[in-house]
PDB file of C-alpha atoms in Angstrom:
ATOM      1  CA  UNK A   1      15.510 -10.170   2.097  1.00  0.00           C
ATOM      2  CA  UNK A   2      11.766  -9.908   1.499  1.00  0.00           C
ATOM      3  CA  UNK A   3      10.277  -7.139  -0.610  1.00  0.00           C
ATOM      4  CA  UNK A   4       7.170  -5.645   0.971  1.00  0.00           C
ATOM      5  CA  UNK A   5       4.792  -3.091  -0.509  1.00  0.00           C
ATOM      6  CA  UNK A   6       3.900  -0.598   2.216  1.00  0.00           C
ATOM      7  CA  UNK A   7       0.431   0.925   1.906  1.00  0.00           C
ATOM      8  CA  UNK A   8      -0.387   4.583   2.447  1.00  0.00           C
ATOM      9  CA  UNK A   9      -2.295   3.703   5.630  1.00  0.00           C
ATOM     10  CA  UNK A  10       0.938   2.509   7.224  1.00  0.00           C
ATOM     11  CA  UNK A  11       2.990   5.470   6.004  1.00  0.00           C
ATOM     12  CA  UNK A  12       0.484   7.937   7.473  1.00  0.00           C
ATOM     13  CA  UNK A  13       0.736   6.274  10.878  1.00  0.00           C
ATOM     14  CA  UNK A  14       4.510   5.916  10.539  1.00  0.00           C
ATOM     15  CA  UNK A  15       5.097   9.586   9.711  1.00  0.00           C
ATOM     16  CA  UNK A  16       2.725  10.712  12.499  1.00  0.00           C
ATOM     17  CA  UNK A  17       4.413   8.327  14.982  1.00  0.00           C
ATOM     18  CA  UNK A  18       1.077   6.609  15.592  1.00  0.00           C
ATOM     19  CA  UNK A  19       1.862   3.124  16.826  1.00  0.00           C
ATOM     20  CA  UNK A  20      -0.057   0.322  15.148  1.00  0.00           C
ATOM     21  CA  UNK A  21       1.102  -3.229  14.540  1.00  0.00           C
ATOM     22  CA  UNK A  22       1.915  -2.323  10.940  1.00  0.00           C
ATOM     23  CA  UNK A  23       3.695   0.977  11.644  1.00  0.00           C
ATOM     24  CA  UNK A  24       5.752  -0.664  14.394  1.00  0.00           C
ATOM     25  CA  UNK A  25       6.599  -3.541  12.051  1.00  0.00           C
ATOM     26  CA  UNK A  26       7.845  -1.002   9.510  1.00  0.00           C
ATOM     27  CA  UNK A  27       9.788   0.953  12.132  1.00  0.00           C
ATOM     28  CA  UNK A  28      11.416  -2.194  13.527  1.00  0.00           C
ATOM     29  CA  UNK A  29      12.185  -3.874  10.205  1.00  0.00           C
ATOM     30  CA  UNK A  30      13.420  -1.151   7.858  1.00  0.00           C
ATOM     31  CA  UNK A  31      16.838  -2.860   7.764  1.00  0.00           C
ATOM     32  CA  UNK A  32      15.419  -6.373   7.331  1.00  0.00           C
ATOM     33  CA  UNK A  33      13.116  -5.797   4.359  1.00  0.00           C
ATOM     34  CA  UNK A  34      13.172  -4.117   0.985  1.00  0.00           C
ATOM     35  CA  UNK A  35      10.444  -1.486   1.018  1.00  0.00           C
ATOM     36  CA  UNK A  36       8.540  -1.102  -2.231  1.00  0.00           C
ATOM     37  CA  UNK A  37       6.139   1.520  -3.455  1.00  0.00           C
ATOM     38  CA  UNK A  38       3.977   2.224  -6.488  1.00  0.00           C
ATOM     39  CA  UNK A  39       2.658   5.393  -8.153  1.00  0.00           C
ATOM     40  CA  UNK A  40      -0.730   5.492  -6.405  1.00  0.00           C
ATOM     41  CA  UNK A  41       0.863   5.179  -2.952  1.00  0.00           C
ATOM     42  CA  UNK A  42       3.333   7.971  -3.734  1.00  0.00           C
ATOM     43  CA  UNK A  43       0.457  10.172  -4.894  1.00  0.00           C
ATOM     44  CA  UNK A  44      -1.684   9.427  -1.833  1.00  0.00           C
ATOM     45  CA  UNK A  45       1.167  10.177   0.554  1.00  0.00           C
ATOM     46  CA  UNK A  46       2.349  13.372  -1.117  1.00  0.00           C
ATOM     47  CA  UNK A  47      -1.107  14.862  -1.656  1.00  0.00           C
ATOM     48  CA  UNK A  48      -1.658  14.729   2.107  1.00  0.00           C
ATOM     49  CA  UNK A  49       1.519  16.615   3.017  1.00  0.00           C
ATOM     50  CA  UNK A  50       0.700  20.131   4.198  1.00  0.00           C
ATOM     51  CA  UNK A  51       4.074  21.852   4.487  1.00  0.00           C
ATOM     52  CA  UNK A  52       6.462  22.335   1.568  1.00  0.00           C
ATOM     53  CA  UNK A  53       9.509  21.394   3.655  1.00  0.00           C
ATOM     54  CA  UNK A  54       7.896  18.094   4.672  1.00  0.00           C
ATOM     55  CA  UNK A  55       6.848  17.477   1.064  1.00  0.00           C
ATOM     56  CA  UNK A  56      10.442  17.797  -0.091  1.00  0.00           C
ATOM     57  CA  UNK A  57      11.779  15.529   2.670  1.00  0.00           C
ATOM     58  CA  UNK A  58       9.128  12.842   2.241  1.00  0.00           C
ATOM     59  CA  UNK A  59       9.403  12.942  -1.542  1.00  0.00           C
ATOM     60  CA  UNK A  60      13.169  12.484  -1.293  1.00  0.00           C
ATOM     61  CA  UNK A  61      12.679   9.510   1.025  1.00  0.00           C
ATOM     62  CA  UNK A  62      10.064   7.912  -1.237  1.00  0.00           C
ATOM     63  CA  UNK A  63      12.494   8.215  -4.154  1.00  0.00           C
ATOM     64  CA  UNK A  64      14.896   5.888  -2.317  1.00  0.00           C
ATOM     65  CA  UNK A  65      12.355   3.034  -2.183  1.00  0.00           C
ATOM     66  CA  UNK A  66      12.053   0.189  -4.661  1.00  0.00           C
ATOM     67  CA  UNK A  67       9.596   1.246  -7.361  1.00  0.00           C
ATOM     68  CA  UNK A  68       7.311  -1.537  -8.557  1.00  0.00           C
ATOM     69  CA  UNK A  69       6.921  -1.786 -12.275  1.00  0.00           C
ATOM     70  CA  UNK A  70       4.289  -3.142 -14.566  1.00  0.00           C
ATOM     71  CA  UNK A  71       1.998  -2.156 -17.372  1.00  0.00           C
ATOM     72  CA  UNK A  72       0.040   0.595 -15.641  1.00  0.00           C
ATOM     73  CA  UNK A  73      -2.932   0.260 -17.994  1.00  0.00           C
ATOM     74  CA  UNK A  74      -3.112  -3.504 -17.522  1.00  0.00           C
ATOM     75  CA  UNK A  75      -2.882  -3.016 -13.761  1.00  0.00           C
ATOM     76  CA  UNK A  76      -5.708  -0.454 -13.890  1.00  0.00           C
ATOM     77  CA  UNK A  77      -7.798  -2.869 -15.939  1.00  0.00           C
ATOM     78  CA  UNK A  78      -7.139  -5.712 -13.486  1.00  0.00           C
ATOM     79  CA  UNK A  79      -7.912  -3.438 -10.527  1.00  0.00           C
ATOM     80  CA  UNK A  80     -11.249  -2.456 -12.073  1.00  0.00           C
ATOM     81  CA  UNK A  81     -12.045  -6.119 -12.680  1.00  0.00           C
ATOM     82  CA  UNK A  82     -11.122  -6.931  -9.084  1.00  0.00           C
ATOM     83  CA  UNK A  83     -13.371  -4.155  -7.785  1.00  0.00           C
ATOM     84  CA  UNK A  84     -16.275  -5.394  -9.938  1.00  0.00           C
ATOM     85  CA  UNK A  85     -15.729  -9.046  -8.958  1.00  0.00           C
ATOM     86  CA  UNK A  86     -15.784  -8.130  -5.274  1.00  0.00           C
ATOM     87  CA  UNK A  87     -18.957  -6.058  -5.755  1.00  0.00           C
ATOM     88  CA  UNK A  88     -20.640  -9.076  -7.342  1.00  0.00           C
ATOM     89  CA  UNK A  89     -19.841 -10.969  -4.130  1.00  0.00           C
ATOM     90  CA  UNK A  90     -21.404  -8.196  -2.044  1.00  0.00           C
ATOM     91  CA  UNK A  91     -18.086  -6.689  -0.985  1.00  0.00           C
ATOM     92  CA  UNK A  92     -17.582  -2.984  -1.540  1.00  0.00           C
ATOM     93  CA  UNK A  93     -14.026  -1.732  -1.257  1.00  0.00           C
ATOM     94  CA  UNK A  94     -14.277   1.759   0.237  1.00  0.00           C
ATOM     95  CA  UNK A  95     -11.408   3.206  -1.800  1.00  0.00           C
ATOM     96  CA  UNK A  96     -11.073   1.845  -5.336  1.00  0.00           C
ATOM     97  CA  UNK A  97      -7.366   2.795  -5.305  1.00  0.00           C
ATOM     98  CA  UNK A  98      -6.942  -0.056  -2.817  1.00  0.00           C
ATOM     99  CA  UNK A  99      -7.746  -2.478  -5.645  1.00  0.00           C
ATOM    100  CA  UNK A 100      -4.951  -0.908  -7.699  1.00  0.00           C
ATOM    101  CA  UNK A 101      -2.503  -1.159  -4.800  1.00  0.00           C
ATOM    102  CA  UNK A 102      -3.525  -4.784  -4.279  1.00  0.00           C
ATOM    103  CA  UNK A 103      -2.901  -5.517  -7.959  1.00  0.00           C
ATOM    104  CA  UNK A 104       0.627  -4.087  -7.747  1.00  0.00           C
ATOM    105  CA  UNK A 105       1.344  -6.489  -4.874  1.00  0.00           C
ATOM    106  CA  UNK A 106      -0.332  -9.451  -6.590  1.00  0.00           C
ATOM    107  CA  UNK A 107       1.339  -8.941  -9.972  1.00  0.00           C
ATOM    108  CA  UNK A 108       4.760  -8.458  -8.369  1.00  0.00           C
ATOM    109  CA  UNK A 109       4.277 -11.473  -6.077  1.00  0.00           C
ATOM    110  CA  UNK A 110       4.982  -9.591  -2.873  1.00  0.00           C
ATOM    111  CA  UNK A 111       3.202  -9.063   0.438  1.00  0.00           C
ATOM    112  CA  UNK A 112       1.387  -5.871   1.373  1.00  0.00           C
ATOM    113  CA  UNK A 113       1.855  -4.203   4.751  1.00  0.00           C
ATOM    114  CA  UNK A 114      -1.273  -2.230   5.601  1.00  0.00           C
ATOM    115  CA  UNK A 115      -3.509  -0.700   8.260  1.00  0.00           C
ATOM    116  CA  UNK A 116      -6.673  -0.896   6.153  1.00  0.00           C
ATOM    117  CA  UNK A 117      -9.428  -3.466   6.694  1.00  0.00           C
ATOM    118  CA  UNK A 118     -10.331  -3.520   3.000  1.00  0.00           C
ATOM    119  CA  UNK A 119      -7.093  -5.334   2.209  1.00  0.00           C
ATOM    120  CA  UNK A 120      -8.089  -8.167   4.536  1.00  0.00           C
ATOM    121  CA  UNK A 121     -11.281  -8.590   2.490  1.00  0.00           C
ATOM    122  CA  UNK A 122      -9.352  -8.429  -0.774  1.00  0.00           C
ATOM    123  CA  UNK A 123      -6.880 -11.041   0.510  1.00  0.00           C
ATOM    124  CA  UNK A 124      -9.724 -13.381   1.473  1.00  0.00           C
ATOM    125  CA  UNK A 125     -10.965 -13.427  -2.129  1.00  0.00           C
ATOM    126  CA  UNK A 126      -7.733 -13.157  -4.154  1.00  0.00           C
ATOM    127  CA  UNK A 127      -4.109 -14.227  -4.100  1.00  0.00           C
ATOM    128  CA  UNK A 128      -3.109 -11.001  -2.299  1.00  0.00           C
ATOM    129  CA  UNK A 129      -0.589 -11.747   0.444  1.00  0.00           C
ATOM    130  CA  UNK A 130      -0.686  -9.442   3.458  1.00  0.00           C
ATOM    131  CA  UNK A 131       1.840  -9.211   6.267  1.00  0.00           C
ATOM    132  CA  UNK A 132       0.435 -11.030   9.287  1.00  0.00           C
ATOM    133  CA  UNK A 133       1.513 -10.335  12.841  1.00  0.00           C
ATOM    134  CA  UNK A 134       0.503 -13.646  14.443  1.00  0.00           C
TER     135      UNK A 134
END
């Protein structure tokens, strides 16, 4: 079974029942993949939850996912380097946290499921693997 890191962009669409290729992939494959997460994704998801009851439910669900590990400081350093390297090539990632999420996927050797165009740019210039729907 493949381990896939699911980005915040997909979770937002998934929880709001907004159908995109990525959110439908997640919905249709929850039994066929191991879903991974990392601290920044958990933070991004939970900080956007408005109601306390939803917060508790979503937090409980997130706690059931595979938690990616790694040296968080080294990952932050590598994410900053990635951001700077892309800037030197004329590519500006809109949300620097995306570089950190990408580094979690890269360092753990797993694919990233996302609904965010910045990850396509990151994948074109790094070893980031993204889930393709073709």
